[in-house]
PDB file of C-alpha atoms in Angstrom:
ATOM      1  CA  MET P   1     -29.298 -17.215  18.394  1.00 59.00           C
ATOM      2  CA  MET P   2     -29.610 -15.390  21.714  1.00 59.00           C
ATOM      3  CA  LYS P   3     -25.944 -16.087  22.534  1.00 65.00           C
ATOM      4  CA  GLN P   4     -24.858 -14.586  19.208  1.00 66.00           C
ATOM      5  CA  ASN P   5     -26.858 -11.409  19.873  1.00 65.00           C
ATOM      6  CA  ASN P   6     -25.395 -11.073  23.365  1.00 66.00           C
ATOM      7  CA  LEU P   7     -21.877 -11.636  22.031  1.00 63.00           C
ATOM      8  CA  PHE P   8     -22.463  -9.057  19.294  1.00 61.00           C
ATOM      9  CA  LEU P   9     -23.768  -6.481  21.811  1.00 59.00           C
ATOM     10  CA  PHE P  10     -20.855  -7.160  24.157  1.00 59.00           C
ATOM     11  CA  ILE P  11     -18.285  -6.672  21.367  1.00 69.00           C
ATOM     12  CA  PHE P  12     -20.100  -3.557  20.116  1.00 61.00           C
ATOM     13  CA  PHE P  13     -20.198  -1.856  23.539  1.00 60.00           C
ATOM     14  CA  PHE P  14     -16.642  -2.931  24.347  1.00 61.00           C
ATOM     15  CA  SER P  15     -15.476  -1.354  21.058  1.00 65.00           C
ATOM     16  CA  ILE P  16     -17.343   1.875  21.862  1.00 66.00           C
ATOM     17  CA  ILE P  17     -15.680   2.057  25.286  1.00 64.00           C
ATOM     18  CA  ILE P  18     -12.209   1.454  23.824  1.00 65.00           C
ATOM     19  CA  LEU P  19     -12.757   4.112  21.148  1.00 56.00           C
ATOM     20  CA  SER P  20     -14.011   6.692  23.623  1.00 57.00           C
ATOM     21  CA  CYS P  21     -11.025   6.098  25.905  1.00 53.00           C
ATOM     22  CA  ALA P  22      -8.574   6.385  23.015  1.00 52.00           C
ATOM     23  CA  CYS P  23     -10.114   9.618  21.748  1.00 50.00           C
ATOM     24  CA  SER P  24     -10.460  11.325  25.118  1.00 48.00           C
ATOM     25  CA  GLY P  25      -6.730  11.982  25.595  1.00 49.00           C
ATOM     26  CA  SER P  26      -5.922  15.665  25.431  1.00 50.00           C
ATOM     27  CA  SER P  27      -3.488  16.656  22.710  1.00 63.00           C
ATOM     28  CA  LYS P  28      -1.091  19.111  24.286  1.00 79.00           C
ATOM     29  CA  MET P  29       1.194  21.020  21.934  1.00 86.00           C
ATOM     30  CA  MET P  30       4.882  20.745  22.705  1.00 95.00           C
ATOM     31  CA  LYS P  31       6.752  23.942  23.465  1.00 96.00           C
ATOM     32  CA  GLY P  32      10.156  24.966  22.237  1.00 97.00           C
ATOM     33  CA  ILE P  33      12.573  27.867  22.100  1.00 98.00           C
ATOM     34  CA  ILE P  34      14.106  29.376  18.962  1.00 97.00           C
ATOM     35  CA  VAL P  35      17.895  28.880  18.881  1.00 97.00           C
ATOM     36  CA  GLU P  36      20.631  29.509  16.313  1.00 96.00           C
ATOM     37  CA  ALA P  37      20.634  26.767  13.689  1.00 95.00           C
ATOM     38  CA  SER P  38      23.568  25.280  11.850  1.00 94.00           C
ATOM     39  CA  VAL P  39      24.138  22.276   9.631  1.00 92.00           C
ATOM     40  CA  ILE P  40      27.259  20.232   8.892  1.00 88.00           C
ATOM     41  CA  SER P  41      27.990  19.946   5.173  1.00 78.00           C
ATOM     42  CA  ALA P  42      30.218  17.206   3.814  1.00 66.00           C
ATOM     43  CA  PRO P  43      31.519  16.834   0.265  1.00 60.00           C
ATOM     44  CA  GLN P  44      29.172  14.998  -2.089  1.00 54.00           C
ATOM     45  CA  GLY P  45      30.645  12.838  -4.749  1.00 50.00           C
ATOM     46  CA  GLY P  46      30.638   9.490  -6.422  1.00 45.00           C
ATOM     47  CA  PHE P  47      30.413   5.991  -5.064  1.00 43.00           C
ATOM     48  CA  ASN P  48      32.292   5.245  -1.839  1.00 44.00           C
ATOM     49  CA  VAL P  49      33.478   8.807  -1.154  1.00 48.00           C
ATOM     50  CA  LYS P  50      35.430   9.037   2.083  1.00 53.00           C
ATOM     51  CA  THR P  51      35.432  12.233   4.095  1.00 51.00           C
ATOM     52  CA  LYS P  52      38.854  13.451   5.123  1.00 57.00           C
ATOM     53  CA  GLN P  53      39.457  15.393   8.296  1.00 60.00           C
ATOM     54  CA  GLY P  54      38.784  19.092   7.825  1.00 62.00           C
ATOM     55  CA  GLN P  55      36.531  18.664   4.782  1.00 71.00           C
ATOM     56  CA  THR P  56      33.283  19.153   6.659  1.00 79.00           C
ATOM     57  CA  ILE P  57      31.944  22.665   6.982  1.00 86.00           C
ATOM     58  CA  GLU P  58      29.555  23.960   9.629  1.00 90.00           C
ATOM     59  CA  ARG P  59      27.169  26.461   8.069  1.00 90.00           C
ATOM     60  CA  GLU P  60      25.014  28.817  10.091  1.00 93.00           C
ATOM     61  CA  LEU P  61      21.477  28.940   8.767  1.00 93.00           C
ATOM     62  CA  PRO P  62      19.579  32.230   8.547  1.00 90.00           C
ATOM     63  CA  SER P  63      16.792  32.824  11.057  1.00 91.00           C
ATOM     64  CA  THR P  64      13.859  32.499   8.688  1.00 93.00           C
ATOM     65  CA  LEU P  65      10.123  31.834   8.886  1.00 96.00           C
ATOM     66  CA  TRP P  66       8.378  30.703   5.681  1.00 96.00           C
ATOM     67  CA  GLU P  67       4.584  30.715   5.263  1.00 95.00           C
ATOM     68  CA  SER P  68       4.624  27.529   3.196  1.00 96.00           C
ATOM     69  CA  PHE P  69       6.771  25.058   1.283  1.00 97.00           C
ATOM     70  CA  GLU P  70       6.387  22.362  -1.359  1.00 97.00           C
ATOM     71  CA  TYR P  71       7.429  18.724  -1.445  1.00 97.00           C
ATOM     72  CA  ASP P  72       9.432  17.709  -4.526  1.00 95.00           C
ATOM     73  CA  MET P  73      11.332  14.574  -5.567  1.00 94.00           C
ATOM     74  CA  LEU P  74      14.815  15.690  -6.673  1.00 93.00           C
ATOM     75  CA  ASN P  75      18.024  13.965  -7.729  1.00 88.00           C
ATOM     76  CA  ASN P  76      20.331  14.127  -4.764  1.00 79.00           C
ATOM     77  CA  ARG P  77      23.204  11.644  -4.764  1.00 67.00           C
ATOM     78  CA  TYR P  78      25.053   9.679  -7.358  1.00 55.00           C
ATOM     79  CA  VAL P  79      25.267   6.010  -6.456  1.00 55.00           C
ATOM     80  CA  GLY P  80      26.863   2.921  -7.905  1.00 56.00           C
ATOM     81  CA  GLY P  81      29.307   2.458 -10.747  1.00 54.00           C
ATOM     82  CA  SER P  82      26.692   3.365 -13.344  1.00 59.00           C
ATOM     83  CA  GLY P  83      26.496   6.923 -12.041  1.00 61.00           C
ATOM     84  CA  GLY P  84      22.745   6.751 -11.493  1.00 66.00           C
ATOM     85  CA  ALA P  85      21.136   9.452  -9.395  1.00 74.00           C
ATOM     86  CA  GLN P  86      19.099   8.725  -6.289  1.00 83.00           C
ATOM     87  CA  ARG P  87      15.858  10.695  -5.995  1.00 88.00           C
ATOM     88  CA  GLU P  88      14.835  11.912  -2.555  1.00 91.00           C
ATOM     89  CA  GLU P  89      11.955  13.944  -1.185  1.00 94.00           C
ATOM     90  CA  PHE P  90      12.882  17.563  -0.510  1.00 96.00           C
ATOM     91  CA  CYS P  91      11.061  20.387   1.216  1.00 97.00           C
ATOM     92  CA  VAL P  92      11.473  23.342  -1.155  1.00 97.00           C
ATOM     93  CA  VAL P  93      11.398  26.831   0.395  1.00 96.00           C
ATOM     94  CA  SER P  94      11.953  30.178  -1.315  1.00 94.00           C
ATOM     95  CA  GLY P  95      13.506  33.462  -0.280  1.00 90.00           C
ATOM     96  CA  ILE P  96      14.837  34.804   2.976  1.00 86.00           C
ATOM     97  CA  LYS P  97      12.054  36.023   5.227  1.00 86.00           C
ATOM     98  CA  ASP P  98      12.230  37.578   8.687  1.00 90.00           C
ATOM     99  CA  GLY P  99      12.463  34.923  11.373  1.00 92.00           C
ATOM    100  CA  LEU P 100      11.646  34.793  15.049  1.00 95.00           C
ATOM    101  CA  ASP P 101      14.158  36.219  17.511  1.00 95.00           C
ATOM    102  CA  ILE P 102      16.519  33.848  19.304  1.00 96.00           C
ATOM    103  CA  GLY P 103      14.927  32.898  22.635  1.00 96.00           C
ATOM    104  CA  THR P 104      11.324  33.252  21.408  1.00 97.00           C
ATOM    105  CA  GLU P 105       9.035  30.677  23.020  1.00 97.00           C
ATOM    106  CA  VAL P 106       7.024  28.722  20.436  1.00 98.00           C
ATOM    107  CA  TYR P 107       4.504  25.921  20.105  1.00 98.00           C
ATOM    108  CA  ILE P 108       5.553  23.100  17.791  1.00 97.00           C
ATOM    109  CA  VAL P 109       2.642  22.724  15.377  1.00 97.00           C
ATOM    110  CA  GLU P 110       3.882  20.222  12.791  1.00 97.00           C
ATOM    111  CA  GLU P 111       6.991  18.440  11.490  1.00 97.00           C
ATOM    112  CA  ALA P 112       7.646  18.084   7.761  1.00 97.00           C
ATOM    113  CA  ARG P 113       8.396  14.555   6.524  1.00 97.00           C
ATOM    114  CA  CYS P 114      11.381  15.522   4.355  1.00 96.00           C
ATOM    115  CA  LEU P 115      15.005  14.898   5.348  1.00 94.00           C
ATOM    116  CA  TRP P 116      16.421  17.407   2.858  1.00 94.00           C
ATOM    117  CA  VAL P 117      15.652  21.085   2.188  1.00 95.00           C
ATOM    118  CA  LEU P 118      16.243  22.953  -1.061  1.00 95.00           C
ATOM    119  CA  HIS P 119      16.482  26.637  -0.117  1.00 94.00           C
ATOM    120  CA  LYS P 120      15.911  28.788  -3.214  1.00 94.00           C
ATOM    121  CA  ILE P 121      17.467  32.086  -2.205  1.00 90.00           C
ATOM    122  CA  ASP P 122      16.672  33.788  -5.533  1.00 90.00           C
ATOM    123  CA  ASP P 123      16.347  32.800  -9.214  1.00 88.00           C
ATOM    124  CA  ASP P 124      20.077  32.048  -9.544  1.00 91.00           C
ATOM    125  CA  ASN P 125      21.090  30.752  -6.099  1.00 92.00           C
ATOM    126  CA  SER P 126      19.986  27.787  -4.029  1.00 92.00           C
ATOM    127  CA  ASN P 127      21.405  25.525  -1.327  1.00 91.00           C
ATOM    128  CA  ARG P 128      20.682  21.933  -0.322  1.00 91.00           C
ATOM    129  CA  TYR P 129      20.774  21.011   3.340  1.00 92.00           C
ATOM    130  CA  ASN P 130      20.420  17.651   5.074  1.00 92.00           C
ATOM    131  CA  ILE P 131      17.861  18.991   7.554  1.00 95.00           C
ATOM    132  CA  SER P 132      14.091  19.149   7.925  1.00 97.00           C
ATOM    133  CA  ILE P 133      11.696  21.969   8.747  1.00 98.00           C
ATOM    134  CA  THR P 134       9.222  22.471  11.574  1.00 98.00           C
ATOM    135  CA  LYS P 135       6.047  24.554  11.735  1.00 98.00           C
ATOM    136  CA  VAL P 136       5.987  26.740  14.852  1.00 98.00           C
ATOM    137  CA  ARG P 137       3.680  29.340  16.397  1.00 98.00           C
ATOM    138  CA  SER P 138       4.963  32.117  18.655  1.00 97.00           C
ATOM    139  CA  VAL P 139       3.451  31.858  22.137  1.00 97.00           C
ATOM    140  CA  GLU P 140       3.539  35.642  22.540  1.00 96.00           C
ATOM    141  CA  THR P 141       2.437  36.965  19.126  1.00 96.00           C
ATOM    142  CA  GLY P 142       0.756  33.995  17.431  1.00 96.00           C
ATOM    143  CA  VAL P 143       2.942  34.400  14.320  1.00 96.00           C
ATOM    144  CA  GLU P 144       3.125  31.029  12.570  1.00 97.00           C
ATOM    145  CA  GLY P 145       5.426  29.578   9.920  1.00 97.00           C
ATOM    146  CA  TRP P 146       8.024  26.997   8.924  1.00 98.00           C
ATOM    147  CA  THR P 147      11.629  27.181  10.133  1.00 97.00           C
ATOM    148  CA  TRP P 148      14.679  24.911  10.278  1.00 97.00           C
ATOM    149  CA  SER P 149      14.097  21.928  12.565  1.00 97.00           C
ATOM    150  CA  LYS P 150      17.437  22.583  14.283  1.00 96.00           C
ATOM    151  CA  ALA P 151      16.288  26.132  15.104  1.00 97.00           C
ATOM    152  CA  VAL P 152      13.746  24.738  17.587  1.00 98.00           C
ATOM    153  CA  LYS P 153      14.937  23.372  20.919  1.00 97.00           C
ATOM    154  CA  ILE P 154      12.184  21.429  22.697  1.00 95.00           C
ATOM    155  CA  SER P 155      11.657  22.862  26.183  1.00 91.00           C
ATOM    156  CA  ASP P 156       9.064  20.477  27.674  1.00 75.00           C
TER     157      ASP P 156
END
């Protein structure tokens, strides 16, 4: 009985020590710099579509900072002979807001989990991009918001 109590106390204190060591690490925010963002667009089509040379388009993305976004599952690609649509998780952002100036130093606060963005420009126009978004905070002004992940170049 005494051995069991000693073993229990040893495991308990060992667990406390491990937990305190794991939690004591300082979480330092990564820094980045705002750069011009672009995305490569390729034609979307049916099953087994092959891209020909010259069909891809590089699109410059507007320098934008959104306060928030929503996750939504949307039909994205048509797959297979049956023409079924594949649903994927999108980050949905709306409007064109003022962004941070190129060269602005920022803290990287959070990364969105989506791999696609639906940018609703207005009620009639929207674009889909194979890109994610990143939440940043300006080192100088403290302004915070979501921007294109490719608009943030990690500096440290």
